[in-house]
Amino acid sequence: DVKVTQSSRYLVKRTGEKVFLECVQDMDHENMFWYRQDPGLGLRLIYFSYDVKMKEKGDIPEGYSVSREKKERFSLILESASTNQTSMYLCASSLAGGGTQETQYFGPGTRLLVL
Amino acid sequence: ILNVEQSPQSLHVQEGDSTNFTCSFPSSNFYALHWYRWETAKSPEALFVMTLNGDEKKKGQISATLNTKEGYSYLYIKGSQPEDSATYLCASPNTGNQFYFGTGTSLTVIP
């Protein structure tokens, strides 16, 4: 079974802090994704990566950066956390070969509260 | 950005009832439609990937149909059980394999 793990289930940070959210997958997937989920909105893509050291902006990249130094690990960085970044963050991974038919496998999410 | 919509937003059914809900997506430039089930405190879990008009897929008591010409998919649950309580998400990818998700349908099955 594919396993996608996220470093924390719950996180409380102060405004202005630098926040790291880590995601690790164990199935050698090429693609990795970071989403946020807010009430009344669907999952929205922040950043994704097709390969090590590669990154692409999603629909809402402002205020975020990412790092992918190893194939299995994809980090989301909030350089200076703000209250409007309070949200549920989900990481996902997928194989590259199947294109649009390829299933994305999700982690359990990190619920971040910025005070 | 693809506009993917789901309805209803939530519903409550009695154990044993059958139910269905809808995912609407743009019919132009369609590539695939993904259904997920997301139980509280767990990871979203893939249910179906559908690509062809008229496709019908089934997993246990859950089934889904696809109409790419009119841009909708139905998810059916026959004889709902409390363990079917979850949020059901659909997503449609663009050509770059970026997924666009609906807001989900939250299902509560009352014992």
JSON list of C-alpha atoms in Angstrom, two decimals:
[
{"chain": "A", "resi": 1, "resn": "ASP", "atom": "CA", "xyz": [0.00, 0.00, 0.00]},
{"chain": "A", "resi": 2, "resn": "VAL", "atom": "CA", "xyz": [1.09, 3.53, -0.74]},
{"chain": "A", "resi": 3, "resn": "LYS", "atom": "CA", "xyz": [1.84, 5.48, 2.34]},
{"chain": "A", "resi": 4, "resn": "VAL", "atom": "CA", "xyz": [2.02, 9.25, 2.51]},
{"chain": "A", "resi": 5, "resn": "THR", "atom": "CA", "xyz": [2.93, 10.66, 5.91]},
{"chain": "A", "resi": 6, "resn": "GLN", "atom": "CA", "xyz": [2.90, 14.21, 7.15]},
{"chain": "A", "resi": 7, "resn": "SER", "atom": "CA", "xyz": [5.08, 15.40, 9.98]},
{"chain": "A", "resi": 8, "resn": "SER", "atom": "CA", "xyz": [2.33, 16.75, 12.24]},
{"chain": "A", "resi": 9, "resn": "ARG", "atom": "CA", "xyz": [-1.42, 16.29, 12.58]},
{"chain": "A", "resi": 10, "resn": "TYR", "atom": "CA", "xyz": [-1.87, 19.55, 14.48]},
{"chain": "A", "resi": 11, "resn": "LEU", "atom": "CA", "xyz": [0.33, 22.62, 14.63]},
{"chain": "A", "resi": 12, "resn": "VAL", "atom": "CA", "xyz": [-0.05, 25.97, 16.40]},
{"chain": "A", "resi": 13, "resn": "LYS", "atom": "CA", "xyz": [2.21, 28.82, 15.36]},
{"chain": "A", "resi": 14, "resn": "ARG", "atom": "CA", "xyz": [2.46, 32.54, 15.91]},
{"chain": "A", "resi": 15, "resn": "THR", "atom": "CA", "xyz": [2.11, 35.20, 13.24]},
{"chain": "A", "resi": 16, "resn": "GLY", "atom": "CA", "xyz": [5.46, 35.87, 11.60]},
{"chain": "A", "resi": 17, "resn": "GLU", "atom": "CA", "xyz": [6.98, 32.48, 12.43]},
{"chain": "A", "resi": 18, "resn": "LYS", "atom": "CA", "xyz": [8.59, 30.36, 9.74]},
{"chain": "A", "resi": 19, "resn": "VAL", "atom": "CA", "xyz": [6.70, 27.09, 9.41]},
{"chain": "A", "resi": 20, "resn": "PHE", "atom": "CA", "xyz": [7.82, 23.85, 7.80]},
{"chain": "A", "resi": 21, "resn": "LEU", "atom": "CA", "xyz": [5.35, 21.14, 6.82]},
{"chain": "A", "resi": 22, "resn": "GLU", "atom": "CA", "xyz": [6.99, 17.90, 5.80]},
{"chain": "A", "resi": 23, "resn": "CYS", "atom": "CA", "xyz": [5.61, 15.15, 3.60]},
{"chain": "A", "resi": 24, "resn": "VAL", "atom": "CA", "xyz": [7.15, 11.77, 2.88]},
{"chain": "A", "resi": 25, "resn": "GLN", "atom": "CA", "xyz": [5.94, 9.06, 0.49]},
{"chain": "A", "resi": 26, "resn": "ASP", "atom": "CA", "xyz": [7.29, 5.54, 0.33]},
{"chain": "A", "resi": 27, "resn": "MET", "atom": "CA", "xyz": [6.29, 4.41, -3.17]},
{"chain": "A", "resi": 28, "resn": "ASP", "atom": "CA", "xyz": [8.88, 6.10, -5.35]},
{"chain": "A", "resi": 29, "resn": "HIS", "atom": "CA", "xyz": [6.30, 8.45, -6.88]},
{"chain": "A", "resi": 30, "resn": "GLU", "atom": "CA", "xyz": [7.58, 11.15, -9.19]},
{"chain": "A", "resi": 31, "resn": "ASN", "atom": "CA", "xyz": [4.80, 13.66, -8.52]},
{"chain": "A", "resi": 32, "resn": "MET", "atom": "CA", "xyz": [4.09, 15.35, -5.22]},
{"chain": "A", "resi": 33, "resn": "PHE", "atom": "CA", "xyz": [1.50, 17.98, -4.36]},
{"chain": "A", "resi": 34, "resn": "TRP", "atom": "CA", "xyz": [0.54, 20.36, -1.57]},
{"chain": "A", "resi": 35, "resn": "TYR", "atom": "CA", "xyz": [-3.09, 21.41, -1.13]},
{"chain": "A", "resi": 36, "resn": "ARG", "atom": "CA", "xyz": [-5.00, 23.41, 1.40]},
{"chain": "A", "resi": 37, "resn": "GLN", "atom": "CA", "xyz": [-8.59, 22.82, 2.34]},
{"chain": "A", "resi": 38, "resn": "ASP", "atom": "CA", "xyz": [-10.85, 25.49, 3.81]},
{"chain": "A", "resi": 39, "resn": "PRO", "atom": "CA", "xyz": [-14.53, 25.31, 4.74]},
{"chain": "A", "resi": 40, "resn": "GLY", "atom": "CA", "xyz": [-16.79, 25.83, 1.75]},
{"chain": "A", "resi": 41, "resn": "LEU", "atom": "CA", "xyz": [-13.91, 25.53, -0.70]},
{"chain": "A", "resi": 42, "resn": "GLY", "atom": "CA", "xyz": [-12.55, 22.51, -2.50]},
{"chain": "A", "resi": 43, "resn": "LEU", "atom": "CA", "xyz": [-8.98, 21.37, -2.11]},
{"chain": "A", "resi": 44, "resn": "ARG", "atom": "CA", "xyz": [-6.80, 24.03, -3.72]},
{"chain": "A", "resi": 45, "resn": "LEU", "atom": "CA", "xyz": [-3.37, 23.33, -5.13]},
{"chain": "A", "resi": 46, "resn": "ILE", "atom": "CA", "xyz": [-0.52, 25.38, -3.69]},
{"chain": "A", "resi": 47, "resn": "TYR", "atom": "CA", "xyz": [2.55, 23.85, -5.34]},
{"chain": "A", "resi": 48, "resn": "PHE", "atom": "CA", "xyz": [3.51, 20.62, -7.02]},
{"chain": "A", "resi": 49, "resn": "SER", "atom": "CA", "xyz": [6.68, 18.91, -8.12]},
{"chain": "A", "resi": 50, "resn": "TYR", "atom": "CA", "xyz": [7.35, 16.48, -10.96]},
{"chain": "A", "resi": 51, "resn": "ASP", "atom": "CA", "xyz": [10.86, 15.60, -9.95]},
{"chain": "A", "resi": 52, "resn": "VAL", "atom": "CA", "xyz": [13.61, 16.31, -7.48]},
{"chain": "A", "resi": 53, "resn": "LYS", "atom": "CA", "xyz": [14.49, 20.00, -7.32]},
{"chain": "A", "resi": 54, "resn": "MET", "atom": "CA", "xyz": [11.59, 20.85, -9.64]},
{"chain": "A", "resi": 55, "resn": "LYS", "atom": "CA", "xyz": [8.56, 22.84, -8.57]},
{"chain": "A", "resi": 56, "resn": "GLU", "atom": "CA", "xyz": [5.53, 24.37, -10.22]},
{"chain": "A", "resi": 57, "resn": "LYS", "atom": "CA", "xyz": [3.08, 26.91, -8.82]},
{"chain": "A", "resi": 58, "resn": "GLY", "atom": "CA", "xyz": [-0.48, 25.85, -8.34]},
{"chain": "A", "resi": 59, "resn": "ASP", "atom": "CA", "xyz": [-3.46, 28.12, -8.03]},
{"chain": "A", "resi": 60, "resn": "ILE", "atom": "CA", "xyz": [-2.59, 29.75, -4.69]},
{"chain": "A", "resi": 61, "resn": "PRO", "atom": "CA", "xyz": [1.21, 29.88, -4.22]},
{"chain": "A", "resi": 62, "resn": "GLU", "atom": "CA", "xyz": [1.38, 33.32, -2.61]},
{"chain": "A", "resi": 63, "resn": "GLY", "atom": "CA", "xyz": [2.96, 33.23, 0.83]},
{"chain": "A", "resi": 64, "resn": "TYR", "atom": "CA", "xyz": [4.35, 29.72, 0.35]},
{"chain": "A", "resi": 65, "resn": "SER", "atom": "CA", "xyz": [7.48, 28.08, -0.97]},
{"chain": "A", "resi": 66, "resn": "VAL", "atom": "CA", "xyz": [8.47, 24.44, -1.38]},
{"chain": "A", "resi": 67, "resn": "SER", "atom": "CA", "xyz": [11.54, 22.27, -1.38]},
{"chain": "A", "resi": 68, "resn": "ARG", "atom": "CA", "xyz": [12.16, 18.87, -2.92]},
{"chain": "A", "resi": 69, "resn": "GLU", "atom": "CA", "xyz": [15.72, 17.74, -2.32]},
{"chain": "A", "resi": 70, "resn": "LYS", "atom": "CA", "xyz": [14.92, 14.02, -2.30]},
{"chain": "A", "resi": 71, "resn": "LYS", "atom": "CA", "xyz": [12.37, 12.13, -4.36]},
{"chain": "A", "resi": 72, "resn": "GLU", "atom": "CA", "xyz": [10.42, 10.89, -1.34]},
{"chain": "A", "resi": 73, "resn": "ARG", "atom": "CA", "xyz": [10.19, 14.19, 0.53]},
{"chain": "A", "resi": 74, "resn": "PHE", "atom": "CA", "xyz": [8.32, 17.40, -0.30]},
{"chain": "A", "resi": 75, "resn": "SER", "atom": "CA", "xyz": [8.31, 20.30, 2.12]},
{"chain": "A", "resi": 76, "resn": "LEU", "atom": "CA", "xyz": [5.95, 23.24, 2.28]},
{"chain": "A", "resi": 77, "resn": "ILE", "atom": "CA", "xyz": [7.36, 26.40, 3.83]},
{"chain": "A", "resi": 78, "resn": "LEU", "atom": "CA", "xyz": [5.45, 29.35, 5.18]},
{"chain": "A", "resi": 79, "resn": "GLU", "atom": "CA", "xyz": [8.16, 32.02, 5.29]},
{"chain": "A", "resi": 80, "resn": "SER", "atom": "CA", "xyz": [6.21, 34.29, 7.64]},
{"chain": "A", "resi": 81, "resn": "ALA", "atom": "CA", "xyz": [2.98, 32.73, 8.83]},
{"chain": "A", "resi": 82, "resn": "SER", "atom": "CA", "xyz": [-0.15, 34.82, 8.79]},
{"chain": "A", "resi": 83, "resn": "THR", "atom": "CA", "xyz": [-3.59, 34.19, 10.25]},
{"chain": "A", "resi": 84, "resn": "ASN", "atom": "CA", "xyz": [-5.09, 33.70, 6.79]},
{"chain": "A", "resi": 85, "resn": "GLN", "atom": "CA", "xyz": [-2.88, 30.64, 6.42]},
{"chain": "A", "resi": 86, "resn": "THR", "atom": "CA", "xyz": [-4.80, 28.87, 9.15]},
{"chain": "A", "resi": 87, "resn": "SER", "atom": "CA", "xyz": [-6.06, 25.83, 7.28]},
{"chain": "A", "resi": 88, "resn": "MET", "atom": "CA", "xyz": [-5.87, 22.07, 6.72]},
{"chain": "A", "resi": 89, "resn": "TYR", "atom": "CA", "xyz": [-2.87, 21.19, 4.56]},
{"chain": "A", "resi": 90, "resn": "LEU", "atom": "CA", "xyz": [-2.78, 17.94, 2.60]},
{"chain": "A", "resi": 91, "resn": "CYS", "atom": "CA", "xyz": [0.09, 16.37, 0.78]},
{"chain": "A", "resi": 92, "resn": "ALA", "atom": "CA", "xyz": [-0.38, 13.92, -2.09]},
{"chain": "A", "resi": 93, "resn": "SER", "atom": "CA", "xyz": [1.78, 11.89, -4.43]},
{"chain": "A", "resi": 94, "resn": "SER", "atom": "CA", "xyz": [1.29, 10.03, -7.71]},
{"chain": "A", "resi": 95, "resn": "LEU", "atom": "CA", "xyz": [3.12, 8.18, -10.40]},
{"chain": "A", "resi": 96, "resn": "ALA", "atom": "CA", "xyz": [3.93, 10.13, -13.54]},
{"chain": "A", "resi": 97, "resn": "GLY", "atom": "CA", "xyz": [3.14, 7.48, -16.12]},
{"chain": "A", "resi": 98, "resn": "GLY", "atom": "CA", "xyz": [-0.66, 7.46, -16.18]},
{"chain": "A", "resi": 99, "resn": "GLY", "atom": "CA", "xyz": [-1.14, 11.18, -16.73]},
{"chain": "A", "resi": 100, "resn": "THR", "atom": "CA", "xyz": [-4.61, 12.43, -15.89]},
{"chain": "A", "resi": 101, "resn": "GLN", "atom": "CA", "xyz": [-5.79, 8.92, -14.96]},
{"chain": "A", "resi": 102, "resn": "GLU", "atom": "CA", "xyz": [-3.16, 8.54, -12.29]},
{"chain": "A", "resi": 103, "resn": "THR", "atom": "CA", "xyz": [-4.56, 8.43, -8.76]},
{"chain": "A", "resi": 104, "resn": "GLN", "atom": "CA", "xyz": [-3.20, 10.85, -6.22]},
{"chain": "A", "resi": 105, "resn": "TYR", "atom": "CA", "xyz": [-2.55, 9.32, -2.80]},
{"chain": "A", "resi": 106, "resn": "PHE", "atom": "CA", "xyz": [-3.05, 11.59, 0.15]},
{"chain": "A", "resi": 107, "resn": "GLY", "atom": "CA", "xyz": [-1.57, 12.00, 3.58]},
{"chain": "A", "resi": 108, "resn": "PRO", "atom": "CA", "xyz": [-3.82, 12.50, 6.63]},
{"chain": "A", "resi": 109, "resn": "GLY", "atom": "CA", "xyz": [-3.40, 16.27, 6.66]},
{"chain": "A", "resi": 110, "resn": "THR", "atom": "CA", "xyz": [-1.93, 18.84, 9.01]},
{"chain": "A", "resi": 111, "resn": "ARG", "atom": "CA", "xyz": [-4.30, 21.23, 10.70]},
{"chain": "A", "resi": 112, "resn": "LEU", "atom": "CA", "xyz": [-2.40, 24.49, 11.16]},
{"chain": "A", "resi": 113, "resn": "LEU", "atom": "CA", "xyz": [-3.58, 27.28, 13.43]},
{"chain": "A", "resi": 114, "resn": "VAL", "atom": "CA", "xyz": [-1.76, 30.61, 13.17]},
{"chain": "A", "resi": 115, "resn": "LEU", "atom": "CA", "xyz": [-2.39, 32.92, 16.12]},
{"chain": "B", "resi": 1, "resn": "ILE", "atom": "CA", "xyz": [-8.99, 26.80, -13.49]},
{"chain": "B", "resi": 2, "resn": "LEU", "atom": "CA", "xyz": [-11.71, 24.19, -13.93]},
{"chain": "B", "resi": 3, "resn": "ASN", "atom": "CA", "xyz": [-15.03, 24.78, -12.17]},
{"chain": "B", "resi": 4, "resn": "VAL", "atom": "CA", "xyz": [-16.02, 21.52, -10.49]},
{"chain": "B", "resi": 5, "resn": "GLU", "atom": "CA", "xyz": [-19.21, 21.55, -8.43]},
{"chain": "B", "resi": 6, "resn": "GLN", "atom": "CA", "xyz": [-20.82, 19.00, -6.15]},
{"chain": "B", "resi": 7, "resn": "SER", "atom": "CA", "xyz": [-24.31, 18.75, -4.79]},
{"chain": "B", "resi": 8, "resn": "PRO", "atom": "CA", "xyz": [-25.77, 18.51, -2.30]},
{"chain": "B", "resi": 9, "resn": "GLN", "atom": "CA", "xyz": [-23.29, 20.00, 0.14]},
{"chain": "B", "resi": 10, "resn": "SER", "atom": "CA", "xyz": [-24.46, 17.60, 2.84]},
{"chain": "B", "resi": 11, "resn": "LEU", "atom": "CA", "xyz": [-27.07, 15.01, 3.47]},
{"chain": "B", "resi": 12, "resn": "HIS", "atom": "CA", "xyz": [-28.30, 12.79, 6.25]},
{"chain": "B", "resi": 13, "resn": "VAL", "atom": "CA", "xyz": [-29.84, 9.42, 5.51]},
{"chain": "B", "resi": 14, "resn": "GLN", "atom": "CA", "xyz": [-31.09, 6.54, 7.60]},
{"chain": "B", "resi": 15, "resn": "GLU", "atom": "CA", "xyz": [-29.16, 3.29, 7.70]},
{"chain": "B", "resi": 16, "resn": "GLY", "atom": "CA", "xyz": [-30.32, 1.09, 4.83]},
{"chain": "B", "resi": 17, "resn": "ASP", "atom": "CA", "xyz": [-31.38, 3.99, 2.60]},
{"chain": "B", "resi": 18, "resn": "SER", "atom": "CA", "xyz": [-29.88, 4.37, -0.83]},
{"chain": "B", "resi": 19, "resn": "THR", "atom": "CA", "xyz": [-28.56, 7.74, -1.84]},
{"chain": "B", "resi": 20, "resn": "ASN", "atom": "CA", "xyz": [-26.82, 9.53, -4.66]},
{"chain": "B", "resi": 21, "resn": "PHE", "atom": "CA", "xyz": [-25.03, 12.76, -5.31]},
{"chain": "B", "resi": 22, "resn": "THR", "atom": "CA", "xyz": [-23.68, 14.71, -8.23]},
{"chain": "B", "resi": 23, "resn": "CYS", "atom": "CA", "xyz": [-20.40, 16.07, -9.52]},
{"chain": "B", "resi": 24, "resn": "SER", "atom": "CA", "xyz": [-20.50, 18.59, -12.38]},
{"chain": "B", "resi": 25, "resn": "PHE", "atom": "CA", "xyz": [-17.46, 19.51, -14.43]},
{"chain": "B", "resi": 26, "resn": "PRO", "atom": "CA", "xyz": [-16.67, 21.29, -17.72]},
{"chain": "B", "resi": 27, "resn": "SER", "atom": "CA", "xyz": [-17.45, 18.93, -20.59]},
{"chain": "B", "resi": 28, "resn": "SER", "atom": "CA", "xyz": [-14.92, 20.55, -22.90]},
{"chain": "B", "resi": 29, "resn": "ASN", "atom": "CA", "xyz": [-11.30, 19.38, -22.63]},
{"chain": "B", "resi": 30, "resn": "PHE", "atom": "CA", "xyz": [-12.30, 16.49, -20.39]},
{"chain": "B", "resi": 31, "resn": "TYR", "atom": "CA", "xyz": [-9.59, 14.02, -19.41]},
{"chain": "B", "resi": 32, "resn": "ALA", "atom": "CA", "xyz": [-10.76, 12.07, -16.38]},
{"chain": "B", "resi": 33, "resn": "LEU", "atom": "CA", "xyz": [-12.94, 12.21, -13.30]},
{"chain": "B", "resi": 34, "resn": "HIS", "atom": "CA", "xyz": [-11.72, 11.00, -9.91]},
{"chain": "B", "resi": 35, "resn": "TRP", "atom": "CA", "xyz": [-13.87, 10.15, -6.90]},
{"chain": "B", "resi": 36, "resn": "TYR", "atom": "CA", "xyz": [-12.49, 10.06, -3.37]},
{"chain": "B", "resi": 37, "resn": "ARG", "atom": "CA", "xyz": [-13.91, 9.23, 0.03]},
{"chain": "B", "resi": 38, "resn": "TRP", "atom": "CA", "xyz": [-12.59, 11.22, 2.99]},
{"chain": "B", "resi": 39, "resn": "GLU", "atom": "CA", "xyz": [-13.43, 9.94, 6.44]},
{"chain": "B", "resi": 40, "resn": "THR", "atom": "CA", "xyz": [-12.85, 12.14, 9.44]},
{"chain": "B", "resi": 41, "resn": "ALA", "atom": "CA", "xyz": [-9.27, 12.01, 10.75]},
{"chain": "B", "resi": 42, "resn": "LYS", "atom": "CA", "xyz": [-8.16, 9.84, 7.83]},
{"chain": "B", "resi": 43, "resn": "SER", "atom": "CA", "xyz": [-6.55, 10.40, 4.43]},
{"chain": "B", "resi": 44, "resn": "PRO", "atom": "CA", "xyz": [-8.76, 10.87, 1.37]},
{"chain": "B", "resi": 45, "resn": "GLU", "atom": "CA", "xyz": [-9.03, 7.47, -0.28]},
{"chain": "B", "resi": 46, "resn": "ALA", "atom": "CA", "xyz": [-9.43, 6.92, -4.02]},
{"chain": "B", "resi": 47, "resn": "LEU", "atom": "CA", "xyz": [-12.69, 5.28, -5.09]},
{"chain": "B", "resi": 48, "resn": "PHE", "atom": "CA", "xyz": [-12.86, 5.49, -8.86]},
{"chain": "B", "resi": 49, "resn": "VAL", "atom": "CA", "xyz": [-11.14, 6.92, -11.91]},
{"chain": "B", "resi": 50, "resn": "MET", "atom": "CA", "xyz": [-13.45, 7.36, -14.86]},
{"chain": "B", "resi": 51, "resn": "THR", "atom": "CA", "xyz": [-12.59, 8.40, -18.37]},
{"chain": "B", "resi": 52, "resn": "LEU", "atom": "CA", "xyz": [-15.11, 7.19, -20.95]},
{"chain": "B", "resi": 53, "resn": "ASN", "atom": "CA", "xyz": [-18.58, 8.56, -21.57]},
{"chain": "B", "resi": 54, "resn": "GLY", "atom": "CA", "xyz": [-21.08, 6.05, -20.23]},
{"chain": "B", "resi": 55, "resn": "ASP", "atom": "CA", "xyz": [-18.52, 4.50, -17.90]},
{"chain": "B", "resi": 56, "resn": "GLU", "atom": "CA", "xyz": [-19.95, 2.78, -14.86]},
{"chain": "B", "resi": 57, "resn": "LYS", "atom": "CA", "xyz": [-17.78, 1.58, -12.00]},
{"chain": "B", "resi": 58, "resn": "LYS", "atom": "CA", "xyz": [-18.65, -0.33, -8.86]},
{"chain": "B", "resi": 59, "resn": "LYS", "atom": "CA", "xyz": [-16.96, -1.11, -5.56]},
{"chain": "B", "resi": 60, "resn": "GLY", "atom": "CA", "xyz": [-19.12, -3.02, -3.15]},
{"chain": "B", "resi": 61, "resn": "GLN", "atom": "CA", "xyz": [-22.33, -1.06, -2.63]},
{"chain": "B", "resi": 62, "resn": "ILE", "atom": "CA", "xyz": [-20.89, 2.11, -4.17]},
{"chain": "B", "resi": 63, "resn": "SER", "atom": "CA", "xyz": [-21.13, 2.80, -7.88]},
{"chain": "B", "resi": 64, "resn": "ALA", "atom": "CA", "xyz": [-20.52, 5.73, -10.17]},
{"chain": "B", "resi": 65, "resn": "THR", "atom": "CA", "xyz": [-21.57, 6.77, -13.66]},
{"chain": "B", "resi": 66, "resn": "LEU", "atom": "CA", "xyz": [-20.07, 9.28, -16.05]},
{"chain": "B", "resi": 67, "resn": "ASN", "atom": "CA", "xyz": [-21.58, 11.53, -18.71]},
{"chain": "B", "resi": 68, "resn": "THR", "atom": "CA", "xyz": [-18.80, 13.49, -20.39]},
{"chain": "B", "resi": 69, "resn": "LYS", "atom": "CA", "xyz": [-21.06, 15.09, -22.99]},
{"chain": "B", "resi": 70, "resn": "GLU", "atom": "CA", "xyz": [-23.16, 16.90, -20.42]},
{"chain": "B", "resi": 71, "resn": "GLY", "atom": "CA", "xyz": [-20.42, 17.12, -17.81]},
{"chain": "B", "resi": 72, "resn": "TYR", "atom": "CA", "xyz": [-21.63, 15.19, -14.77]},
{"chain": "B", "resi": 73, "resn": "SER", "atom": "CA", "xyz": [-21.00, 12.10, -12.73]},
{"chain": "B", "resi": 74, "resn": "TYR", "atom": "CA", "xyz": [-23.28, 10.44, -10.19]},
{"chain": "B", "resi": 75, "resn": "LEU", "atom": "CA", "xyz": [-22.14, 8.50, -7.16]},
{"chain": "B", "resi": 76, "resn": "TYR", "atom": "CA", "xyz": [-24.65, 6.00, -5.78]},
{"chain": "B", "resi": 77, "resn": "ILE", "atom": "CA", "xyz": [-24.59, 4.22, -2.43]},
{"chain": "B", "resi": 78, "resn": "LYS", "atom": "CA", "xyz": [-27.00, 1.33, -2.09]},
{"chain": "B", "resi": 79, "resn": "GLY", "atom": "CA", "xyz": [-28.13, 0.42, 1.41]},
{"chain": "B", "resi": 80, "resn": "SER", "atom": "CA", "xyz": [-26.06, 3.03, 3.29]},
{"chain": "B", "resi": 81, "resn": "GLN", "atom": "CA", "xyz": [-24.27, 1.92, 6.44]},
{"chain": "B", "resi": 82, "resn": "PRO", "atom": "CA", "xyz": [-22.90, 4.13, 9.24]},
{"chain": "B", "resi": 83, "resn": "GLU", "atom": "CA", "xyz": [-19.38, 3.35, 8.03]},
{"chain": "B", "resi": 84, "resn": "ASP", "atom": "CA", "xyz": [-20.26, 5.05, 4.73]},
{"chain": "B", "resi": 85, "resn": "SER", "atom": "CA", "xyz": [-20.38, 8.35, 6.59]},
{"chain": "B", "resi": 86, "resn": "ALA", "atom": "CA", "xyz": [-17.68, 10.51, 5.00]},
{"chain": "B", "resi": 87, "resn": "THR", "atom": "CA", "xyz": [-17.12, 13.41, 2.67]},
{"chain": "B", "resi": 88, "resn": "TYR", "atom": "CA", "xyz": [-17.12, 12.37, -0.98]},
{"chain": "B", "resi": 89, "resn": "LEU", "atom": "CA", "xyz": [-14.94, 14.42, -3.28]},
{"chain": "B", "resi": 90, "resn": "CYS", "atom": "CA", "xyz": [-14.67, 14.52, -7.03]},
{"chain": "B", "resi": 91, "resn": "ALA", "atom": "CA", "xyz": [-11.82, 15.99, -9.05]},
{"chain": "B", "resi": 92, "resn": "SER", "atom": "CA", "xyz": [-11.19, 16.69, -12.71]},
{"chain": "B", "resi": 93, "resn": "PRO", "atom": "CA", "xyz": [-7.62, 17.12, -13.97]},
{"chain": "B", "resi": 94, "resn": "ASN", "atom": "CA", "xyz": [-6.43, 19.54, -16.63]},
{"chain": "B", "resi": 95, "resn": "THR", "atom": "CA", "xyz": [-3.97, 18.60, -19.33]},
{"chain": "B", "resi": 96, "resn": "GLY", "atom": "CA", "xyz": [-1.10, 19.24, -16.93]},
{"chain": "B", "resi": 97, "resn": "ASN", "atom": "CA", "xyz": [-2.54, 16.70, -14.49]},
{"chain": "B", "resi": 98, "resn": "GLN", "atom": "CA", "xyz": [-3.45, 19.43, -12.03]},
{"chain": "B", "resi": 99, "resn": "PHE", "atom": "CA", "xyz": [-6.56, 18.28, -10.14]},
{"chain": "B", "resi": 100, "resn": "TYR", "atom": "CA", "xyz": [-9.53, 20.60, -9.55]},
{"chain": "B", "resi": 101, "resn": "PHE", "atom": "CA", "xyz": [-11.70, 19.45, -6.69]},
{"chain": "B", "resi": 102, "resn": "GLY", "atom": "CA", "xyz": [-15.32, 20.08, -5.87]},
{"chain": "B", "resi": 103, "resn": "THR", "atom": "CA", "xyz": [-16.28, 21.18, -2.37]},
{"chain": "B", "resi": 104, "resn": "GLY", "atom": "CA", "xyz": [-17.47, 17.70, -1.50]},
{"chain": "B", "resi": 105, "resn": "THR", "atom": "CA", "xyz": [-20.69, 16.10, -0.30]},
{"chain": "B", "resi": 106, "resn": "SER", "atom": "CA", "xyz": [-20.76, 15.29, 3.40]},
{"chain": "B", "resi": 107, "resn": "LEU", "atom": "CA", "xyz": [-22.79, 12.14, 4.03]},
{"chain": "B", "resi": 108, "resn": "THR", "atom": "CA", "xyz": [-24.03, 11.15, 7.47]},
{"chain": "B", "resi": 109, "resn": "VAL", "atom": "CA", "xyz": [-25.70, 7.77, 7.84]},
{"chain": "B", "resi": 110, "resn": "ILE", "atom": "CA", "xyz": [-27.86, 7.62, 10.95]},
{"chain": "B", "resi": 111, "resn": "PRO", "atom": "CA", "xyz": [-28.07, 4.20, 12.65]}
]
